Protein backbone atom coordinates (compact mmCIF):
# COMPACT_ATOMS: atom_id res chain seq x y z
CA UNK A 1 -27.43 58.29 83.61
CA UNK A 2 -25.11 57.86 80.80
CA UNK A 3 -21.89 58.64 82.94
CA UNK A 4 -23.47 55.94 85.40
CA UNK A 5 -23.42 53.66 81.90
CA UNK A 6 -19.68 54.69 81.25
CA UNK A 7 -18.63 53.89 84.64
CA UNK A 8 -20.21 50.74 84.66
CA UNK A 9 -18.99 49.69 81.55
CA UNK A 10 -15.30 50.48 82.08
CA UNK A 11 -15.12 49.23 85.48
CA UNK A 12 -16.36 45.77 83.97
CA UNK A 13 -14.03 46.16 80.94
CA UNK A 14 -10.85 46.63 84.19
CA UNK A 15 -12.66 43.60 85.88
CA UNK A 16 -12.51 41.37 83.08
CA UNK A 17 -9.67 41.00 80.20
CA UNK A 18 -10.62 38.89 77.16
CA UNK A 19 -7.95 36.98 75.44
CA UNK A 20 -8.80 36.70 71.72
CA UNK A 21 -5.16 36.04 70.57
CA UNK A 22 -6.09 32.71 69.81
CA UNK A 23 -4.10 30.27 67.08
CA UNK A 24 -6.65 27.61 66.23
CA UNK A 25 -4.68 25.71 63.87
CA UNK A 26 -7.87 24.23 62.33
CA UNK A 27 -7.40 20.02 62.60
CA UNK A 28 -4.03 19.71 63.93
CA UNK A 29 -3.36 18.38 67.49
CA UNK A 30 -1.61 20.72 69.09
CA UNK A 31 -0.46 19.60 72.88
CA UNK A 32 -1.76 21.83 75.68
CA UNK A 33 0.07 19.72 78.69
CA UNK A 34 1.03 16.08 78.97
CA UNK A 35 -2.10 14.66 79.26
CA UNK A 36 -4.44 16.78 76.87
CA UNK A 37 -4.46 17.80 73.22
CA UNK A 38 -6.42 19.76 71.43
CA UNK A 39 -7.88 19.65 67.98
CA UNK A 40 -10.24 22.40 66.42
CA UNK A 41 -12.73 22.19 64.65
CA UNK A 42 -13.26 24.71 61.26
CA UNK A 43 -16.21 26.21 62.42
CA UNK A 44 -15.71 29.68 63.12
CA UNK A 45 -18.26 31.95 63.48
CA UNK A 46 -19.47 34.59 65.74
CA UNK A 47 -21.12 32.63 68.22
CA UNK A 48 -17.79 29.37 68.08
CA UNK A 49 -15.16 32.43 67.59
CA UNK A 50 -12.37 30.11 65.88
CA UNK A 51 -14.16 27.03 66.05
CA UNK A 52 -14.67 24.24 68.56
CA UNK A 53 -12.45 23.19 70.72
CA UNK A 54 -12.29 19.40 71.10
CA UNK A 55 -10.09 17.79 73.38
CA UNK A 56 -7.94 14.37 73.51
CA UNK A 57 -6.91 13.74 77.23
CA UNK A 58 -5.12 11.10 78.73
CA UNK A 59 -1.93 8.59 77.27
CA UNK A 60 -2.02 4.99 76.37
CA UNK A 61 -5.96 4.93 76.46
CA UNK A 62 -7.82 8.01 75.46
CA UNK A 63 -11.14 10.42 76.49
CA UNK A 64 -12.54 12.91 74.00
CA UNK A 65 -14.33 16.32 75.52
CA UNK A 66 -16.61 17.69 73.01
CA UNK A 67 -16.22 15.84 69.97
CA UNK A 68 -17.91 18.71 68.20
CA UNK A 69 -19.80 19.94 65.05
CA UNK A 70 -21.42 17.09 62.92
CA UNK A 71 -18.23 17.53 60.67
CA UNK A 72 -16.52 14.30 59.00
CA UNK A 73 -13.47 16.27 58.39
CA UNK A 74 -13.45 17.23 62.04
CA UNK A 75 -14.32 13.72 63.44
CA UNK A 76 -11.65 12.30 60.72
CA UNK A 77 -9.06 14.58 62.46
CA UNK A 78 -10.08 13.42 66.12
CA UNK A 79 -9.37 9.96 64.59
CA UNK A 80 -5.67 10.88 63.49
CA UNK A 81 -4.71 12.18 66.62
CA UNK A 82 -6.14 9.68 68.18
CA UNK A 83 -4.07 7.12 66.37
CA UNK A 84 -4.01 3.48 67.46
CA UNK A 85 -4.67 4.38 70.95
CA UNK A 86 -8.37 3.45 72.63
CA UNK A 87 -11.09 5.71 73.97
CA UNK A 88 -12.58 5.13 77.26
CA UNK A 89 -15.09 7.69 77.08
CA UNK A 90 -16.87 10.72 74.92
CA UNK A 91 -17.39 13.62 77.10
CA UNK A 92 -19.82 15.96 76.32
CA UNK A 93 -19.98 19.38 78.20
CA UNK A 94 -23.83 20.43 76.46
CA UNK A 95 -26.12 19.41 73.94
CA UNK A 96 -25.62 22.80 71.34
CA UNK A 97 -24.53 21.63 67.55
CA UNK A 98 -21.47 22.82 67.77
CA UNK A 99 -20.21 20.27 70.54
CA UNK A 100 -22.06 17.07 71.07
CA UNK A 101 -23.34 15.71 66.99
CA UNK A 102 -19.85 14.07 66.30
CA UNK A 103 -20.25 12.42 69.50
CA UNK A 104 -22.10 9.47 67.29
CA UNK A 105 -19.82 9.22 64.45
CA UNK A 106 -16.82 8.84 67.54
CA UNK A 107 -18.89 6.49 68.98
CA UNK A 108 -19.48 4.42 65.73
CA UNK A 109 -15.95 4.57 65.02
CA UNK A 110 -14.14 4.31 68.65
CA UNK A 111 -16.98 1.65 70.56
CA UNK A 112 -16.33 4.41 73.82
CA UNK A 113 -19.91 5.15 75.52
CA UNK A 114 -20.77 8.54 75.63
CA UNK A 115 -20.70 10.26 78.99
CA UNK A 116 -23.22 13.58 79.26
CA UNK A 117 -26.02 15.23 81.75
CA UNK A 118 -28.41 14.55 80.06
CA UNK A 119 -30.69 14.77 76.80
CA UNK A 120 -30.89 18.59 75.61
CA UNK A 121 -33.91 20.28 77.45
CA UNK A 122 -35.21 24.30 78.19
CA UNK A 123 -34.32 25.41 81.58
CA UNK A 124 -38.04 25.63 82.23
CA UNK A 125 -41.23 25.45 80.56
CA UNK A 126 -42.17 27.28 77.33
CA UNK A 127 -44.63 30.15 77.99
CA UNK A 128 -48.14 29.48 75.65
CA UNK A 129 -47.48 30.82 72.18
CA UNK A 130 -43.30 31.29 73.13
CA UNK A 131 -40.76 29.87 70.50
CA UNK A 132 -37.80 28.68 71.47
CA UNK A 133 -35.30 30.90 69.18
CA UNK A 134 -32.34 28.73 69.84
CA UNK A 135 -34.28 25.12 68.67
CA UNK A 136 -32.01 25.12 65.47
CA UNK A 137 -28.53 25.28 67.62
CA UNK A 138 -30.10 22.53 69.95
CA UNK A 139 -29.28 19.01 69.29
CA UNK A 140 -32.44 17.50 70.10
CA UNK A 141 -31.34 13.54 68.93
CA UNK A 142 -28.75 13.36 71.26
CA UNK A 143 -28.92 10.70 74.57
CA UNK A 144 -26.06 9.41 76.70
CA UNK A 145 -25.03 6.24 77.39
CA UNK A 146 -23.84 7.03 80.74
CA UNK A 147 -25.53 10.35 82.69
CA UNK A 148 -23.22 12.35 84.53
CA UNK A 149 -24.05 13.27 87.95
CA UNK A 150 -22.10 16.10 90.07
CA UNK A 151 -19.33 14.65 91.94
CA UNK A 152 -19.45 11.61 89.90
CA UNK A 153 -15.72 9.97 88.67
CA UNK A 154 -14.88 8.44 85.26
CA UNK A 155 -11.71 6.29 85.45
CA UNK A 156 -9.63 5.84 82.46
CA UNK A 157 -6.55 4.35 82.49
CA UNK A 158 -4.42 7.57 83.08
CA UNK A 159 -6.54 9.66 83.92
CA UNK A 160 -9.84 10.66 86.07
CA UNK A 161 -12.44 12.87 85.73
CA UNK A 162 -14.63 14.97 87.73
CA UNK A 163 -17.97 15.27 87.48
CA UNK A 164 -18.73 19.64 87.49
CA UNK A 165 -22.57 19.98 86.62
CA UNK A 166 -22.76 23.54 85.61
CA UNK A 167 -26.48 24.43 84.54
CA UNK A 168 -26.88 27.98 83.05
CA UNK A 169 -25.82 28.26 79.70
CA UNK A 170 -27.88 25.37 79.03
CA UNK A 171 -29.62 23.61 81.41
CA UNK A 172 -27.47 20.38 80.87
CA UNK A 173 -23.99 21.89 81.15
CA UNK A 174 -21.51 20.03 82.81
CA UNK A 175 -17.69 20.83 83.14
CA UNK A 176 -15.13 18.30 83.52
CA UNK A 177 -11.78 18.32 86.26
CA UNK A 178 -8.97 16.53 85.22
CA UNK A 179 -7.94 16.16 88.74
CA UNK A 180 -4.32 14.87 87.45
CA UNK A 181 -3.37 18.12 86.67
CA UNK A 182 -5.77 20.54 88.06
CA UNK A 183 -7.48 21.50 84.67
CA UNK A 184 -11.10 21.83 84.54
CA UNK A 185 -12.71 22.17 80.84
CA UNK A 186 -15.21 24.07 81.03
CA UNK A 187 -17.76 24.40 77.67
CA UNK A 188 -19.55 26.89 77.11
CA UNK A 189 -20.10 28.27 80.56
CA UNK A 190 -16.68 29.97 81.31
CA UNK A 191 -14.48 31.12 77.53
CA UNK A 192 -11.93 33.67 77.68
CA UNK A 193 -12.36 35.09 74.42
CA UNK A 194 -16.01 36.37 75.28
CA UNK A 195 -19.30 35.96 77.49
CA UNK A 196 -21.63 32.99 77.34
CA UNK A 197 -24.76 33.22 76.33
CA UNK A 198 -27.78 32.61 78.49
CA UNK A 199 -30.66 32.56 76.61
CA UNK A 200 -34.06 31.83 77.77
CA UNK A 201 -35.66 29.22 78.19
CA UNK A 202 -32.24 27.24 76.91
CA UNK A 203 -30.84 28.88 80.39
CA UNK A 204 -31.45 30.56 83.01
CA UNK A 205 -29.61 33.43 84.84
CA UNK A 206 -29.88 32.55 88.22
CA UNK A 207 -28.51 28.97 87.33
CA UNK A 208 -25.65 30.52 85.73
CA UNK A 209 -25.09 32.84 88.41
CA UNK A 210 -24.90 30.01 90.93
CA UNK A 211 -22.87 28.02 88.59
CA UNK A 212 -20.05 30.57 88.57
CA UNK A 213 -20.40 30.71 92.20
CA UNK A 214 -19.40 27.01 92.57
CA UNK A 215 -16.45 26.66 90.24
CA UNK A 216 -15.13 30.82 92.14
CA UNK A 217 -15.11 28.05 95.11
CA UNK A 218 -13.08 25.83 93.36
CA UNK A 219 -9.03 25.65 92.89
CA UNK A 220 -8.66 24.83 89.16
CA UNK A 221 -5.20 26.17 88.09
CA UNK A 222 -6.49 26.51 84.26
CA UNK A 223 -9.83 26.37 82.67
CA UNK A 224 -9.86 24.56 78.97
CA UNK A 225 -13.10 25.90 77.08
CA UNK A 226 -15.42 25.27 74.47
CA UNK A 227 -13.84 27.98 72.26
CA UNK A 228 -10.51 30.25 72.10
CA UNK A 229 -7.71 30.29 74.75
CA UNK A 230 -7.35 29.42 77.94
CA UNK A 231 -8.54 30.75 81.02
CA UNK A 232 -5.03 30.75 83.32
CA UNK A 233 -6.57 32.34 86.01
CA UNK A 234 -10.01 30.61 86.73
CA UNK A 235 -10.26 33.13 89.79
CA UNK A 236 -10.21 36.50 88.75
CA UNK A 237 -11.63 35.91 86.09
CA UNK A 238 -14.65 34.30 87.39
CA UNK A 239 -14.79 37.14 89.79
CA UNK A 240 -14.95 39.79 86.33
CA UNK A 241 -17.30 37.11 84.86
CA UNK A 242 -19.79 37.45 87.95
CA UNK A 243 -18.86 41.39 88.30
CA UNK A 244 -20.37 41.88 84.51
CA UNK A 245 -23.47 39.87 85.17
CA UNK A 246 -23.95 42.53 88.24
CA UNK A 247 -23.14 45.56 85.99
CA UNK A 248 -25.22 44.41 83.26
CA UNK A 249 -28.08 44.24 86.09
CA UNK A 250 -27.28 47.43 87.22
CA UNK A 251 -28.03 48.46 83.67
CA UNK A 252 -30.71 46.92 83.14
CA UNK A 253 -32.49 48.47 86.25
CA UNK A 254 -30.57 52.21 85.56
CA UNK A 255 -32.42 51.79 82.14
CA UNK A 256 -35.95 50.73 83.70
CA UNK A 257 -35.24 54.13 85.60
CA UNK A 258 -34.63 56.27 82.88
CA UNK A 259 -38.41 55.07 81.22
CA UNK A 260 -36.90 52.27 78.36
CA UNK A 261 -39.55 49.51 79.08
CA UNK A 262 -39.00 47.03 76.45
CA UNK A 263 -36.02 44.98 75.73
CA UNK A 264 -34.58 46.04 71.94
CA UNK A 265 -34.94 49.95 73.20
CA UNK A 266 -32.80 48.70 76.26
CA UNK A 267 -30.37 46.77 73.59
CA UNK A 268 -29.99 49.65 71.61
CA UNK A 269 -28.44 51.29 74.79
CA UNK A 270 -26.67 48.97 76.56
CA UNK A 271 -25.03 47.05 73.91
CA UNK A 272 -24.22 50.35 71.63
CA UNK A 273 -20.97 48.89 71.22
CA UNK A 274 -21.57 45.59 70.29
CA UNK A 275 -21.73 44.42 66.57
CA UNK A 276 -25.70 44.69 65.82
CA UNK A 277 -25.41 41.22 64.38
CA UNK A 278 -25.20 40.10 68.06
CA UNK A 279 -28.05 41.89 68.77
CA UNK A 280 -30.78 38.90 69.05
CA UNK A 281 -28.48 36.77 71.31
CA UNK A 282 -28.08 40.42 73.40
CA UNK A 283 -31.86 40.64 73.90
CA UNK A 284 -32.29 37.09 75.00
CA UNK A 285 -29.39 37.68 77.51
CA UNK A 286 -31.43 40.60 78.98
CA UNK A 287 -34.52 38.81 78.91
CA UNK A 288 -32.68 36.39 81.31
CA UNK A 289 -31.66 39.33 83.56
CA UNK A 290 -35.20 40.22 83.62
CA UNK A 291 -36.49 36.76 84.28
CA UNK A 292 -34.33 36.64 87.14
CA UNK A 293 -35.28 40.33 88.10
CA UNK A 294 -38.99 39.88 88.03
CA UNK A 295 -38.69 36.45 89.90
CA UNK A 296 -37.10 38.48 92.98
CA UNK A 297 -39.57 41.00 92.77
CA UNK A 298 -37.39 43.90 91.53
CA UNK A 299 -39.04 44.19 88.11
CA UNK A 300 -42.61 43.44 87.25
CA UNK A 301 -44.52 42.87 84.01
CA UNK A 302 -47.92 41.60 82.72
CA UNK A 303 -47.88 37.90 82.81
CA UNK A 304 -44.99 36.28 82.43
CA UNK A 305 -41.61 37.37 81.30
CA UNK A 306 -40.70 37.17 77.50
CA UNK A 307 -39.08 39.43 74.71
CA UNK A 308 -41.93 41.49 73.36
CA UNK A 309 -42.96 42.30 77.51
CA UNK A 310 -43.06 46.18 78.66
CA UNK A 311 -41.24 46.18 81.94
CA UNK A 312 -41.22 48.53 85.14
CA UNK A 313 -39.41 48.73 88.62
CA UNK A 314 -41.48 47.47 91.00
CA UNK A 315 -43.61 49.73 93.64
């Protein structure tokens, strides 16, 4: 069983190569392509890596993706790039605090409507006596002015966007094309510098899952994300993304066989080479395996899924 754990674990680590040569250059615009620029925000850490990502697209008028962290330093910086020129719209890929609270302050300062999926929600109802563990990263005060719908298209005045709702990761995610040069930003739910999290009942595996299945159908030539580098090819790396989710199923399951039956024994296994600090978020992310798993009928438990649960392969 182990050398089935080694296997899987190098075949995912040949599947999928993370980029974390990343310059952030904390508050300075620094010019990605001729239509975006991207400013980043000082709030590293080991769930934002070097800090958010937010990002200026378009020319004589303006959009902003992901104004970021409630930071007036940050927003102050967004401003300066900015410059003289208007903003048409504030895009927001998800409702965590470390993209959408500056949204306001833009909005206070700029006049631009703010452009989102919707108010932050759980992926599905809390389970009687369950806690939410990611409340404190949600930002629960934050509403639209203008709800994003898949397919939908913002004009600006030199640019337009696309519309890619993207539920997994949260269950508001959205991504946004710039169909003038093929560029999709993409959050939280695609980074090249690591995973995303998908933590119950924030997300939901089999949302994510279907998520990366529609933007694998997709032709983006570069993904822009929430955090680090860019993705510069949005294909195989999708296809490693979706690979890992499988091998970290396989695990899951290989572990069920070998008698673990409760998520931090499984942890302690699978993610023995992961920095223990990480630990939490790695539980919640195989509690969402095991949602999924117990929903198709693989896995079964008493009542229904959650992190303190003793789990078994069904029949």
């Amino acid at each position: 069983m182990a050398a089935t754990l080694r296997q899987d674990r190098e075949t995912l680590l040949s599947a999928l190569a993370f980029v974390t040569d990343f310059e952030p250059r904390h508050g300075a615009p620094v010019r990605l392509t001729p239509l975006v620029t991207r400013v980043t925000a000082a709030n590293s850490g080991p769930f934002t890596f070097h800090g958010t990502n937010s990002y200026i697209v378009g020319d004589r008028t303006v959009m902003v993706v992901d104004p970021g962290p409630d930071d007036p330093d940050h927003v102050e910086a967004l401003l300066s790039a900015i410059g003289k020129r208007p903003v048409s719209h504030i895009l927001v890929t998800h409702t965590h605090r470390d993209h959408s609270p500056a949204s306001r302050a833009l909005k206070a300062a700029t006049g631009a409507p703010i452009v989102a999926e919707g108010p932050h929600r759980p992926a599905r109802p809390l389970h009687i006596g369950e806690i939410n563990p990611l409340d404190a990263s949600a930002d629960t005060d934050f509403m639209p002015d203008i709800f994003a719908a898949d397919g939908m298209r913002i004009e600006g005045e030199d640019v337009t966007i696309e519309v890619v709702t993207t539920p997994g990761h949260t269950d508001n995610h959205a991504c946004f094309a710039l169909l003038e040069e093929d560029l999709l930003f993409s959050g939280d739910h695609v980074m090249a510098w690591s995973t995303s999290i998908v933590a119950p009942p924030d997300g939901a595996m089999v949302d994510y899952m279907a998520s990366l299945d529609k933007l694998i159908a997709r032709d983006d030539r570069r993904l822009l994300p929430g955090h680090g580098a860019p993705v510069d090819d949005p294909h195989s790396f999708l296809a490693g993304l979706i690979a890992h989710r499988r091998g970290r199923e396989r695990a899951v399951i290989a572990r069920l066989v070998a008698g673990e039956e409760t998520i931090p024994v499984m942890v302690e296994t699978i993610y023995a080479d992961v920095d223990r600090r990480l630990y939490g978020a790695a539980g919640l992310s195989l509690l969402a395996h095991l949602e999924d798993l117990v929903a198709r009928g693989i896995v079964v438990t008493d009542g229904a899924p959650g992190i303190d649960n003793r789990y078994s392969l069904a029949g």
